């Protein structure tokens, strides 16, 4: 059996995936330290070819990309070795076409070098729950709020803004922007009137329409649950199949204890 | 010359319009006190016909609707006089069809009783500035941020969410939801990283697509300017012709003093 390497970017996802794998090899892009993981190897784009050889030497046969990265701001020509120099032109051309094109080209390079490329959700299917209520109970009012929130987040996604909103009684209390989900929930926790009541409403999460689901899916976990409870929400709902549920057992227990529902809406 | 009556709902707009009129007659719907104005007459729907007579007796020939109202939660049959009883069925039928239908029917009733009905922006054209930079200077980066914010607010308007957003360097820092513009600007004022820099960016305001522009236009005024300055913004931009500028001279002076631009984007 070959080893699986987690090609780790920033955030908690790489550790969540590594925790589910047997003897994972962890490689991190320089400058994007994964939370709670010590990389076996750090790499940079200028040394891509030696990095691919090092993975093979470590017995890696499959790779999974996990966590947030950005395209590098600069390439240092002095660091480029001849084998990488042969790969860089196509990668740099792809970078000029955007994140999706870059990812496709990176995947192609790994595959050409004999690695299988798996999505995080293939490696750990339990990370992305299918449709169903995982904790608590969903009322018709919650169903209406989820439908309204889904329409709002879909409209926002079309203009490449956040992946979340808070809706209560049909009213949009907050919309996720750059500061992210936790900041949005903190604002709701601090909100008095015009909020219709201090308790109620839901957090909705969904990926952007057309987003490549192998990377950068929105995630829910114990921290989200804690912030949602502090904001007085009735629960958290999300697009089933499009959102990662981190620390599932812990998050479900915390939701039950706090009286919040968790709903993967199909 | 006949007098103009301001049929006033809640908020600062009725006072702003009355201030621009010669000897305005101010009538307020009971329960919706205009800010900073003492009504000459308070009316309620059950006494609509006597109210229309009182307006004519006061020499009113033209009316302008200004400020926020909601449909009454209940009609008290004991208060209805016979002449109003003849008008109410059509108004109540319109109320069942929504705010736009109600407004159209109210306008029709006033016109049938001999009053000219004017939009606030007809009565005081200066309240809705045409395209142009009213204070400060707009850079190409500001132009890009305004274009991005306009796309975001248009997408939100299509799902009937707020009329504003804050964008800096192409990044959407905040989106207006139920708590309104001032709450959004307070959140930006309190925001550290991931905001790209503590100063910069703009507030964008625009009406919802398809909104009836005789009522409920978004407004900018001295308070907005103060909050935008506290949030470190470079300026305020809005859809020219679709946003009310209250206290124009005061707001423009405050913008110049604070070094913010004011831009009605055409």
Short mmCIF file of C-alpha atoms in Angstrom, two decimals:
data_model
loop_
_atom_site.label_atom_id
_atom_site.label_comp_id
_atom_site.label_asym_id
_atom_site.label_seq_id
_atom_site.Cartn_x
_atom_site.Cartn_y
_atom_site.Cartn_z
CA UNK A 1 0.00 0.00 0.00
CA UNK A 2 1.34 3.39 -0.96
CA UNK A 3 1.19 6.38 1.33
CA UNK A 4 -1.10 9.35 0.82
CA UNK A 5 0.42 12.82 1.02
CA UNK A 6 -1.56 15.80 2.22
CA UNK A 7 -0.41 18.81 0.19
CA UNK A 8 -1.31 21.27 2.87
CA UNK A 9 -2.28 24.93 2.69
CA UNK A 10 -3.42 27.12 5.55
CA UNK A 11 -6.34 26.42 7.87
CA UNK A 12 -7.64 23.49 9.89
CA UNK A 13 -8.63 21.22 7.00
CA UNK A 14 -5.19 19.61 6.41
CA UNK A 15 -5.03 18.44 10.04
CA UNK A 16 -8.61 17.16 9.86
CA UNK A 17 -7.73 15.08 6.80
CA UNK A 18 -4.37 13.90 8.12
CA UNK A 19 -6.13 12.71 11.28
CA UNK A 20 -8.24 10.32 9.19
CA UNK A 21 -5.34 8.85 7.22
CA UNK A 22 -2.95 6.06 8.15
CA UNK A 23 0.63 7.36 8.26
CA UNK A 24 0.02 10.44 6.10
CA UNK A 25 2.94 12.31 4.60
CA UNK A 26 2.43 16.04 5.11
CA UNK A 27 3.90 18.53 2.66
CA UNK A 28 3.27 22.24 3.11
CA UNK A 29 3.69 25.10 0.65
CA UNK A 30 6.20 27.51 2.17
CA UNK A 31 4.37 30.43 3.79
CA UNK A 32 1.09 28.58 4.25
CA UNK A 33 1.51 26.75 7.54
CA UNK A 34 -1.28 24.27 8.25
CA UNK A 35 -2.80 24.64 11.74
CA UNK A 36 -1.89 21.86 14.17
CA UNK A 37 0.35 19.91 11.79
CA UNK A 38 4.13 19.67 11.52
CA UNK A 39 4.99 19.18 7.83
CA UNK A 40 7.33 16.36 6.88
CA UNK A 41 8.47 18.56 4.02
CA UNK A 42 8.10 22.18 3.00
CA UNK A 43 8.27 23.06 -0.68
CA UNK A 44 8.20 26.02 -2.99
CA UNK A 45 7.17 26.33 -6.59
CA UNK A 46 10.69 27.02 -7.88
CA UNK A 47 11.71 23.54 -6.67
CA UNK A 48 8.65 21.63 -7.85
CA UNK A 49 10.56 18.84 -9.65
CA UNK A 50 12.77 17.94 -6.66
CA UNK A 51 9.64 18.07 -4.50
CA UNK A 52 7.88 15.54 -6.72
CA UNK A 53 10.94 13.25 -6.52
CA UNK A 54 11.00 13.57 -2.72
CA UNK A 55 7.35 12.54 -2.54
CA UNK A 56 8.02 9.43 -4.65
CA UNK A 57 11.09 8.61 -2.53
CA UNK A 58 8.89 8.76 0.58
CA UNK A 59 6.61 6.09 -0.89
CA UNK A 60 3.79 8.49 -1.72
CA UNK A 61 1.42 7.23 -4.45
CA UNK A 62 -1.56 9.45 -3.88
CA UNK A 63 -1.89 13.15 -3.03
CA UNK A 64 -4.74 15.20 -1.68
CA UNK A 65 -4.77 19.00 -1.77
CA UNK A 66 -6.21 20.56 1.36
CA UNK A 67 -6.37 24.06 2.76
CA UNK A 68 -6.08 27.56 1.39
CA UNK A 69 -3.19 28.74 -0.79
CA UNK A 70 -2.71 31.73 -3.02
CA UNK A 71 -0.63 32.00 -6.15
CA UNK A 72 2.90 33.11 -5.18
CA UNK A 73 3.52 36.83 -5.42
CA UNK A 74 6.91 36.29 -6.98
CA UNK A 75 9.04 33.55 -8.47
CA UNK A 76 12.76 33.63 -7.58
CA UNK A 77 14.62 32.61 -10.76
CA UNK A 78 17.82 31.82 -8.82
CA UNK A 79 16.09 28.93 -7.09
CA UNK A 80 14.78 27.20 -10.21
CA UNK A 81 16.41 23.89 -11.12
CA UNK A 82 16.47 22.64 -14.75
CA UNK A 83 13.71 20.02 -14.31
CA UNK A 84 11.40 22.57 -12.70
CA UNK A 85 12.28 25.09 -15.42
CA UNK A 86 10.67 22.72 -17.91
CA UNK A 87 7.44 22.67 -15.88
CA UNK A 88 7.11 26.33 -14.93
CA UNK A 89 6.05 27.90 -18.26
CA UNK A 90 2.78 25.94 -18.43
CA UNK A 91 2.08 26.60 -14.74
CA UNK A 92 2.72 30.30 -15.10
CA UNK A 93 0.49 30.47 -18.17
CA UNK A 94 -2.25 28.77 -16.14
CA UNK A 95 -1.76 31.23 -13.27
CA UNK A 96 -2.55 34.05 -15.65
CA UNK A 97 -5.93 32.46 -16.30
CA UNK A 98 -7.02 32.27 -12.69
CA UNK A 99 -7.21 29.91 -9.76
CA UNK A 100 -9.25 27.19 -11.44
CA UNK A 101 -6.91 26.97 -14.41
CA UNK A 102 -3.90 26.87 -12.07
CA UNK A 103 -5.38 24.02 -10.07
CA UNK A 104 -6.15 22.01 -13.20
CA UNK A 105 -2.55 22.39 -14.39
CA UNK A 106 -1.08 21.47 -11.00
CA UNK A 107 -3.26 18.35 -10.93
CA UNK A 108 -2.08 17.46 -14.44
CA UNK A 109 1.60 17.79 -13.43
CA UNK A 110 1.14 15.51 -10.43
CA UNK A 111 -0.70 12.93 -12.52
CA UNK A 112 2.00 12.98 -15.22
CA UNK A 113 4.51 12.20 -12.48
CA UNK A 114 2.61 9.08 -11.47
CA UNK A 115 0.58 10.31 -8.53
CA UNK A 116 -3.13 9.74 -8.10
CA UNK A 117 -4.86 13.01 -7.18
CA UNK A 118 -7.82 12.68 -4.82
CA UNK A 119 -10.24 15.29 -3.53
CA UNK A 120 -10.38 15.72 0.24
CA UNK A 121 -13.93 14.46 0.21
CA UNK A 122 -12.89 11.22 -1.55
CA UNK A 123 -10.22 10.52 1.02
CA UNK A 124 -12.49 11.22 3.98
CA UNK A 125 -16.09 10.90 2.74
CA UNK A 126 -17.48 11.53 6.23
CA UNK A 127 -16.16 15.09 6.06
CA UNK A 128 -18.98 16.06 3.70
CA UNK A 129 -22.28 14.78 5.08
CA UNK A 130 -25.07 13.90 2.69
CA UNK A 131 -28.59 15.30 3.18
CA UNK A 132 -30.12 14.92 6.62
CA UNK A 133 -30.64 16.45 10.04
CA UNK A 134 -27.60 15.55 12.16
CA UNK A 135 -28.70 17.15 15.43
CA UNK A 136 -31.89 18.68 16.84
CA UNK A 137 -35.04 19.31 14.83
CA UNK A 138 -35.87 21.58 11.89
CA UNK A 139 -39.21 23.45 11.89
CA UNK A 140 -41.13 24.75 8.86
CA UNK A 141 -39.98 28.26 9.84
CA UNK A 142 -36.37 27.02 9.75
CA UNK A 143 -37.03 25.52 6.32
CA UNK A 144 -38.30 28.88 5.06
CA UNK A 145 -35.31 30.71 6.53
CA UNK A 146 -32.93 28.20 4.94
CA UNK A 147 -34.56 28.64 1.53
CA UNK A 148 -34.29 32.44 1.81
CA UNK A 149 -30.67 32.26 3.00
CA UNK A 150 -29.78 29.86 0.18
CA UNK A 151 -31.15 32.35 -2.38
CA UNK A 152 -29.16 35.19 -0.79
CA UNK A 153 -25.88 33.26 -0.68
CA UNK A 154 -26.36 32.06 -4.27
CA UNK A 155 -26.84 35.68 -5.40
CA UNK A 156 -23.72 36.72 -3.50
CA UNK A 157 -21.70 33.84 -4.84
CA UNK A 158 -22.41 35.00 -8.36
CA UNK A 159 -20.48 38.21 -7.56
CA UNK A 160 -17.76 36.23 -5.75
CA UNK A 161 -18.64 37.40 -2.22
CA UNK A 162 -18.79 35.14 0.89
CA UNK A 163 -20.36 31.81 1.48
CA UNK A 164 -22.74 32.51 4.36
CA UNK A 165 -25.67 34.50 5.72
CA UNK A 166 -27.83 34.67 8.84
CA UNK A 167 -31.62 34.76 8.36
CA UNK A 168 -34.30 34.96 11.05
CA UNK A 169 -38.02 35.04 10.32
CA UNK A 170 -37.31 35.80 6.66
CA UNK A 171 -35.12 38.80 7.55
CA UNK A 172 -31.47 38.86 6.53
CA UNK A 173 -29.59 39.79 9.71
CA UNK A 174 -26.10 39.50 8.24
CA UNK A 175 -24.19 38.56 5.14
CA UNK A 176 -20.70 37.09 5.13
CA UNK A 177 -17.99 39.30 3.63
CA UNK A 178 -14.19 39.39 3.92
CA UNK A 179 -14.01 39.04 7.74
CA UNK A 180 -15.65 35.62 7.54
CA UNK A 181 -18.21 33.52 9.35
CA UNK A 182 -17.02 34.04 12.92
CA UNK A 183 -17.03 37.85 12.54
CA UNK A 184 -20.54 37.68 11.09
CA UNK A 185 -21.76 35.57 14.02
CA UNK A 186 -20.10 37.95 16.51
CA UNK A 187 -22.01 40.84 14.90
CA UNK A 188 -25.28 38.91 15.24
CA UNK A 189 -24.47 38.11 18.89
CA UNK A 190 -24.05 41.85 19.55
CA UNK A 191 -27.21 42.83 17.64
CA UNK A 192 -30.21 44.27 19.44
CA UNK A 193 -33.27 45.57 17.59
CA UNK A 194 -34.04 45.61 14.64
CA UNK A 195 -33.37 41.89 15.20
CA UNK A 196 -36.92 40.53 15.60
CA UNK A 197 -36.04 38.48 18.71
CA UNK A 198 -32.83 37.80 20.63
CA UNK A 199 -33.04 34.08 19.85
CA UNK A 200 -33.85 32.27 16.61
CA UNK A 201 -32.71 32.22 13.04
CA UNK A 202 -30.02 30.18 11.34
CA UNK A 203 -26.58 30.31 9.82
CA UNK A 204 -26.49 29.14 6.21
CA UNK A 205 -23.31 28.01 4.46
CA UNK A 206 -22.84 26.99 0.86
CA UNK A 207 -20.03 26.90 -1.71
CA UNK A 208 -19.99 29.47 -4.47
CA UNK A 209 -21.86 28.38 -7.60
CA UNK A 210 -19.41 26.68 -9.96
CA UNK A 211 -16.66 26.51 -7.34
CA UNK A 212 -14.14 23.67 -7.79
CA UNK A 213 -15.18 21.36 -5.00
CA UNK A 214 -11.76 19.78 -4.62
CA UNK A 215 -10.48 22.92 -2.87
CA UNK A 216 -11.67 25.66 -0.57
CA UNK A 217 -15.07 24.26 0.42
CA UNK A 218 -16.64 26.16 3.28
CA UNK A 219 -16.30 24.35 6.60
CA UNK A 220 -18.31 24.05 9.79
CA UNK A 221 -16.89 22.76 13.06
CA UNK A 222 -16.96 23.08 16.83
CA UNK A 223 -15.94 26.75 16.69
CA UNK A 224 -18.78 27.56 14.30
CA UNK A 225 -21.20 25.79 16.62
CA UNK A 226 -19.97 27.74 19.63
CA UNK A 227 -20.29 31.07 17.82
CA UNK A 228 -23.74 30.19 16.46
CA UNK A 229 -24.92 29.31 19.97
CA UNK A 230 -23.52 32.60 21.33
CA UNK A 231 -25.47 34.44 18.61
CA UNK A 232 -28.71 32.86 19.85
CA UNK A 233 -29.30 30.98 16.60
CA UNK A 234 -31.66 28.01 16.40
CA UNK A 235 -29.24 26.09 14.24
CA UNK A 236 -26.85 25.77 11.31
CA UNK A 237 -27.93 24.64 7.86
CA UNK A 238 -25.83 24.11 4.76
CA UNK A 239 -25.87 22.83 1.23
CA UNK A 240 -25.52 19.06 1.54
CA UNK A 241 -22.45 17.82 -0.30
CA UNK A 242 -20.91 21.27 -0.51
CA UNK A 243 -19.68 21.97 3.03
CA UNK A 244 -17.06 20.23 5.19
CA UNK A 245 -18.12 19.19 8.69
CA UNK A 246 -14.98 19.13 10.83
CA UNK A 247 -14.79 17.11 14.06
CA UNK A 248 -18.19 15.64 13.29
CA UNK A 249 -18.77 13.72 16.54
CA UNK A 250 -17.68 16.65 18.70
CA UNK A 251 -19.73 19.15 16.72
CA UNK A 252 -22.88 17.01 16.79
CA UNK A 253 -22.57 16.47 20.56
CA UNK A 254 -22.04 20.19 21.13
CA UNK A 255 -25.10 20.99 19.00
CA UNK A 256 -27.27 18.55 20.95
CA UNK A 257 -26.00 19.96 24.23
CA UNK A 258 -26.67 23.55 23.14
CA UNK A 259 -30.06 22.73 21.60
CA UNK A 260 -29.08 23.76 18.05
CA UNK A 261 -29.93 21.84 14.92
CA UNK A 262 -27.36 20.79 12.32
CA UNK A 263 -28.95 20.32 8.92
CA UNK A 264 -27.33 19.26 5.67
CA UNK A 265 -30.08 20.53 3.36
CA UNK A 266 -30.49 18.42 0.23
CA UNK B 1 -50.14 79.78 -5.92
CA UNK B 2 -51.39 76.73 -4.04
CA UNK B 3 -49.59 75.22 -1.10
CA UNK B 4 -47.75 71.93 -1.20
CA UNK B 5 -48.46 69.38 1.51
CA UNK B 6 -45.84 66.95 2.71
CA UNK B 7 -47.65 63.70 3.53
CA UNK B 8 -45.06 62.62 6.03
CA UNK B 9 -43.99 59.20 7.24
CA UNK B 10 -41.15 58.40 9.61
CA UNK B 11 -37.53 59.40 9.16
CA UNK B 12 -35.61 62.55 8.28
CA UNK B 13 -36.76 62.92 4.67
CA UNK B 14 -40.04 64.80 5.39
CA UNK B 15 -38.18 67.52 7.29
CA UNK B 16 -35.56 67.74 4.55
CA UNK B 17 -38.28 68.31 1.96
CA UNK B 18 -40.32 70.68 4.11
CA UNK B 19 -37.20 72.80 4.63
CA UNK B 20 -36.99 73.38 0.87
CA UNK B 21 -40.64 74.39 0.42
CA UNK B 22 -42.32 77.75 0.96
CA UNK B 23 -44.98 77.47 3.68
CA UNK B 24 -45.41 73.70 3.45
CA UNK B 25 -48.43 72.05 5.03
CA UNK B 26 -47.29 68.99 6.97
CA UNK B 27 -49.65 66.04 7.42
CA UNK B 28 -48.47 62.93 9.24
CA UNK B 29 -49.94 59.44 9.31
CA UNK B 30 -50.78 58.67 12.92
CA UNK B 31 -48.08 56.52 14.45
CA UNK B 32 -45.35 57.57 12.00
CA UNK B 33 -43.96 60.76 13.47
CA UNK B 34 -41.57 62.57 11.15
CA UNK B 35 -38.25 63.52 12.78
CA UNK B 36 -37.85 67.25 13.51
CA UNK B 37 -41.27 68.31 12.18
CA UNK B 38 -44.48 69.23 13.98
CA UNK B 39 -47.38 68.16 11.77
CA UNK B 40 -50.13 70.66 11.02
CA UNK B 41 -52.51 67.71 10.88
CA UNK B 42 -52.38 64.03 11.82
CA UNK B 43 -54.63 61.63 9.95
CA UNK B 44 -55.59 57.99 9.87
CA UNK B 45 -56.88 55.84 7.08
CA UNK B 46 -60.38 55.47 8.55
CA UNK B 47 -60.85 59.25 8.17
CA UNK B 48 -59.31 59.63 4.71
CA UNK B 49 -62.20 61.61 3.16
CA UNK B 50 -62.31 64.28 5.93
CA UNK B 51 -58.52 64.47 5.68
CA UNK B 52 -58.68 65.19 1.95
CA UNK B 53 -61.26 67.93 2.62
CA UNK B 54 -59.03 69.43 5.33
CA UNK B 55 -56.12 69.58 2.88
CA UNK B 56 -58.25 71.40 0.30
CA UNK B 57 -59.54 73.78 2.97
CA UNK B 58 -55.92 74.60 3.89
CA UNK B 59 -55.27 75.66 0.30
CA UNK B 60 -53.23 72.59 -0.61
CA UNK B 61 -53.10 71.87 -4.34
CA UNK B 62 -50.13 69.54 -4.51
CA UNK B 63 -48.97 66.71 -2.27
CA UNK B 64 -45.66 64.93 -1.93
CA UNK B 65 -45.28 61.62 -0.11
CA UNK B 66 -42.09 61.41 1.94
CA UNK B 67 -40.76 59.05 4.56
CA UNK B 68 -41.41 55.48 5.59
CA UNK B 69 -44.87 54.11 6.36
CA UNK B 70 -46.24 50.62 6.66
CA UNK B 71 -49.75 49.44 5.90
CA UNK B 72 -51.88 49.75 9.06
CA UNK B 73 -52.10 46.58 11.12
CA UNK B 74 -55.81 47.08 11.73
CA UNK B 75 -58.69 49.23 10.55
CA UNK B 76 -61.13 50.41 13.28
CA UNK B 77 -64.62 50.20 11.68
CA UNK B 78 -66.12 52.50 14.36
CA UNK B 79 -64.03 55.42 13.07
CA UNK B 80 -65.01 55.15 9.39
CA UNK B 81 -67.21 57.95 8.02
CA UNK B 82 -69.53 57.33 5.04
CA UNK B 83 -67.36 59.13 2.46
CA UNK B 84 -64.27 57.17 3.52
CA UNK B 85 -66.31 53.96 3.50
CA UNK B 86 -66.77 54.47 -0.24
CA UNK B 87 -62.97 54.73 -0.73
CA UNK B 88 -61.74 51.95 1.55
CA UNK B 89 -62.69 48.83 -0.43
CA UNK B 90 -60.39 49.69 -3.35
CA UNK B 91 -57.59 50.68 -0.99
CA UNK B 92 -57.90 47.49 1.00
CA UNK B 93 -57.92 45.44 -2.19
CA UNK B 94 -54.69 47.19 -3.22
CA UNK B 95 -53.12 46.56 0.19
CA UNK B 96 -53.61 42.86 -0.40
CA UNK B 97 -51.46 43.15 -3.52
CA UNK B 98 -48.47 44.75 -1.84
CA UNK B 99 -46.84 48.08 -1.24
CA UNK B 100 -46.50 49.16 -4.85
CA UNK B 101 -50.18 48.50 -5.61
CA UNK B 102 -51.18 50.36 -2.44
CA UNK B 103 -49.12 53.37 -3.38
CA UNK B 104 -50.58 53.47 -6.89
CA UNK B 105 -54.12 53.40 -5.49
CA UNK B 106 -53.41 56.10 -2.89
CA UNK B 107 -51.96 58.30 -5.62
CA UNK B 108 -55.09 57.70 -7.73
CA UNK B 109 -57.38 58.71 -4.85
CA UNK B 110 -55.49 61.95 -4.29
CA UNK B 111 -55.55 62.78 -8.00
CA UNK B 112 -59.29 62.10 -8.23
CA UNK B 113 -59.76 64.60 -5.41
CA UNK B 114 -58.00 67.31 -7.38
CA UNK B 115 -54.49 67.16 -5.96
CA UNK B 116 -51.34 67.01 -8.02
CA UNK B 117 -49.06 64.24 -6.73
CA UNK B 118 -45.34 64.92 -6.99
CA UNK B 119 -42.35 62.75 -6.18
CA UNK B 120 -39.99 64.11 -3.55
CA UNK B 121 -37.30 64.42 -6.18
CA UNK B 122 -39.55 66.59 -8.39
CA UNK B 123 -40.29 68.97 -5.55
CA UNK B 124 -36.67 69.29 -4.48
CA UNK B 125 -34.51 68.22 -7.43
CA UNK B 126 -31.33 69.06 -5.53
CA UNK B 127 -32.05 66.20 -3.13
CA UNK B 128 -31.05 63.70 -5.81
CA UNK B 129 -27.81 64.87 -7.37
CA UNK B 130 -27.08 64.01 -10.96
CA UNK B 131 -23.78 62.42 -11.98
CA UNK B 132 -20.65 64.12 -10.72
CA UNK B 133 -18.03 64.36 -7.99
CA UNK B 134 -19.41 66.66 -5.27
CA UNK B 135 -16.40 66.63 -2.95
CA UNK B 136 -12.80 65.40 -3.06
CA UNK B 137 -11.31 63.39 -5.92
CA UNK B 138 -11.98 59.90 -7.26
CA UNK B 139 -9.01 57.73 -8.27
CA UNK B 140 -9.00 54.84 -10.76
CA UNK B 141 -8.83 52.46 -7.75
CA UNK B 142 -11.97 54.11 -6.35
CA UNK B 143 -13.65 53.67 -9.73
CA UNK B 144 -12.83 49.95 -9.69
CA UNK B 145 -14.12 49.58 -6.13
CA UNK B 146 -17.34 51.41 -7.03
CA UNK B 147 -17.91 49.13 -10.03
CA UNK B 148 -17.38 46.04 -7.87
CA UNK B 149 -19.64 47.38 -5.10
CA UNK B 150 -22.35 48.26 -7.62
CA UNK B 151 -22.33 44.68 -8.91
CA UNK B 152 -22.56 43.32 -5.36
CA UNK B 153 -25.44 45.59 -4.34
CA UNK B 154 -27.31 44.85 -7.58
CA UNK B 155 -26.99 41.11 -6.89
CA UNK B 156 -28.24 41.63 -3.33
CA UNK B 157 -31.11 43.82 -4.43
CA UNK B 158 -32.37 41.03 -6.65
CA UNK B 159 -32.95 38.95 -3.48
CA UNK B 160 -34.42 41.98 -1.66
CA UNK B 161 -31.49 42.49 0.73
CA UNK B 162 -29.95 45.91 1.65
CA UNK B 163 -28.87 48.82 -0.43
CA UNK B 164 -25.21 49.15 0.46
CA UNK B 165 -21.75 47.59 0.64
CA UNK B 166 -18.19 48.56 1.57
CA UNK B 167 -15.40 47.61 -0.86
CA UNK B 168 -11.67 48.25 -0.50
CA UNK B 169 -9.09 47.18 -3.07
CA UNK B 170 -11.65 44.92 -4.75
CA UNK B 171 -12.42 43.14 -1.47
CA UNK B 172 -15.92 43.24 -0.05
CA UNK B 173 -15.47 44.27 3.59
CA UNK B 174 -19.16 44.41 4.48
CA UNK B 175 -22.62 44.07 3.04
CA UNK B 176 -25.66 45.91 4.32
CA UNK B 177 -28.36 43.73 5.90
CA UNK B 178 -31.22 44.39 8.32
CA UNK B 179 -29.24 46.56 10.80
CA UNK B 180 -28.59 49.17 8.10
CA UNK B 181 -25.82 51.41 6.85
CA UNK B 182 -24.67 52.86 10.17
CA UNK B 183 -24.27 49.38 11.72
CA UNK B 184 -22.31 48.26 8.66
CA UNK B 185 -19.98 51.27 8.91
CA UNK B 186 -19.51 50.68 12.66
CA UNK B 187 -18.43 47.09 11.88
CA UNK B 188 -15.91 48.37 9.32
CA UNK B 189 -14.62 50.93 11.85
CA UNK B 190 -13.97 48.09 14.31
CA UNK B 191 -12.36 45.80 11.70
CA UNK B 192 -8.69 44.89 11.88
CA UNK B 193 -7.09 42.38 9.51
CA UNK B 194 -8.15 40.84 7.14
CA UNK B 195 -8.95 44.42 6.10
CA UNK B 196 -6.08 45.16 3.72
CA UNK B 197 -5.32 48.56 5.32
CA UNK B 198 -6.89 50.59 8.11
CA UNK B 199 -7.78 53.38 5.69
CA UNK B 200 -9.25 53.26 2.20
CA UNK B 201 -12.24 51.82 0.42
CA UNK B 202 -15.68 53.24 -0.16
CA UNK B 203 -19.30 53.01 0.86
CA UNK B 204 -21.64 52.31 -2.07
CA UNK B 205 -25.38 53.01 -1.94
CA UNK B 206 -27.99 52.26 -4.59
CA UNK B 207 -31.73 51.61 -4.74
CA UNK B 208 -32.94 48.09 -5.31
CA UNK B 209 -33.44 47.21 -8.98
CA UNK B 210 -37.04 47.97 -9.96
CA UNK B 211 -37.75 49.88 -6.76
CA UNK B 212 -40.47 52.58 -6.99
CA UNK B 213 -38.37 55.72 -6.89
CA UNK B 214 -41.13 57.93 -5.50
CA UNK B 215 -40.69 56.32 -2.08
CA UNK B 216 -38.05 54.77 0.11
CA UNK B 217 -34.94 55.80 -1.80
CA UNK B 218 -31.74 55.21 0.15
CA UNK B 219 -30.36 58.40 1.69
CA UNK B 220 -26.94 59.80 2.51
CA UNK B 221 -26.42 62.71 4.89
CA UNK B 222 -24.13 64.24 7.51
CA UNK B 223 -24.49 61.17 9.77
CA UNK B 224 -23.45 58.84 6.95
CA UNK B 225 -20.43 61.04 6.27
CA UNK B 226 -19.39 61.00 9.92
CA UNK B 227 -19.66 57.21 10.13
CA UNK B 228 -17.80 56.74 6.83
CA UNK B 229 -14.98 58.95 8.10
CA UNK B 230 -14.83 57.00 11.37
CA UNK B 231 -14.53 53.79 9.33
CA UNK B 232 -11.46 55.18 7.56
CA UNK B 233 -13.13 55.17 4.15
CA UNK B 234 -11.79 57.23 1.25
CA UNK B 235 -15.30 58.27 0.28
CA UNK B 236 -18.93 57.58 -0.48
CA UNK B 237 -20.23 56.73 -3.95
CA UNK B 238 -23.77 56.07 -5.08
CA UNK B 239 -25.96 55.48 -8.08
CA UNK B 240 -26.64 58.95 -9.49
CA UNK B 241 -30.35 59.69 -9.57
CA UNK B 242 -31.20 56.89 -7.17
CA UNK B 243 -30.05 58.18 -3.78
CA UNK B 244 -31.16 61.17 -1.70
CA UNK B 245 -28.45 63.52 -0.46
CA UNK B 246 -29.75 65.15 2.73
CA UNK B 247 -28.35 68.45 4.02
CA UNK B 248 -26.28 68.76 0.87
CA UNK B 249 -24.24 71.86 1.78
CA UNK B 250 -23.45 70.54 5.25
CA UNK B 251 -22.56 67.08 3.97
CA UNK B 252 -20.32 68.41 1.20
CA UNK B 253 -18.48 70.72 3.62
CA UNK B 254 -18.02 67.88 6.11
CA UNK B 255 -16.65 65.65 3.34
CA UNK B 256 -14.17 68.30 2.23
CA UNK B 257 -13.08 68.87 5.83
CA UNK B 258 -12.63 65.14 6.45
CA UNK B 259 -10.91 64.51 3.10
CA UNK B 260 -13.57 62.11 1.79
CA UNK B 261 -14.98 62.13 -1.73
CA UNK B 262 -18.70 62.25 -2.50
CA UNK B 263 -19.45 60.78 -5.90
CA UNK B 264 -22.79 60.41 -7.66
CA UNK B 265 -21.70 57.75 -10.18
CA UNK B 266 -23.51 57.98 -13.51
#
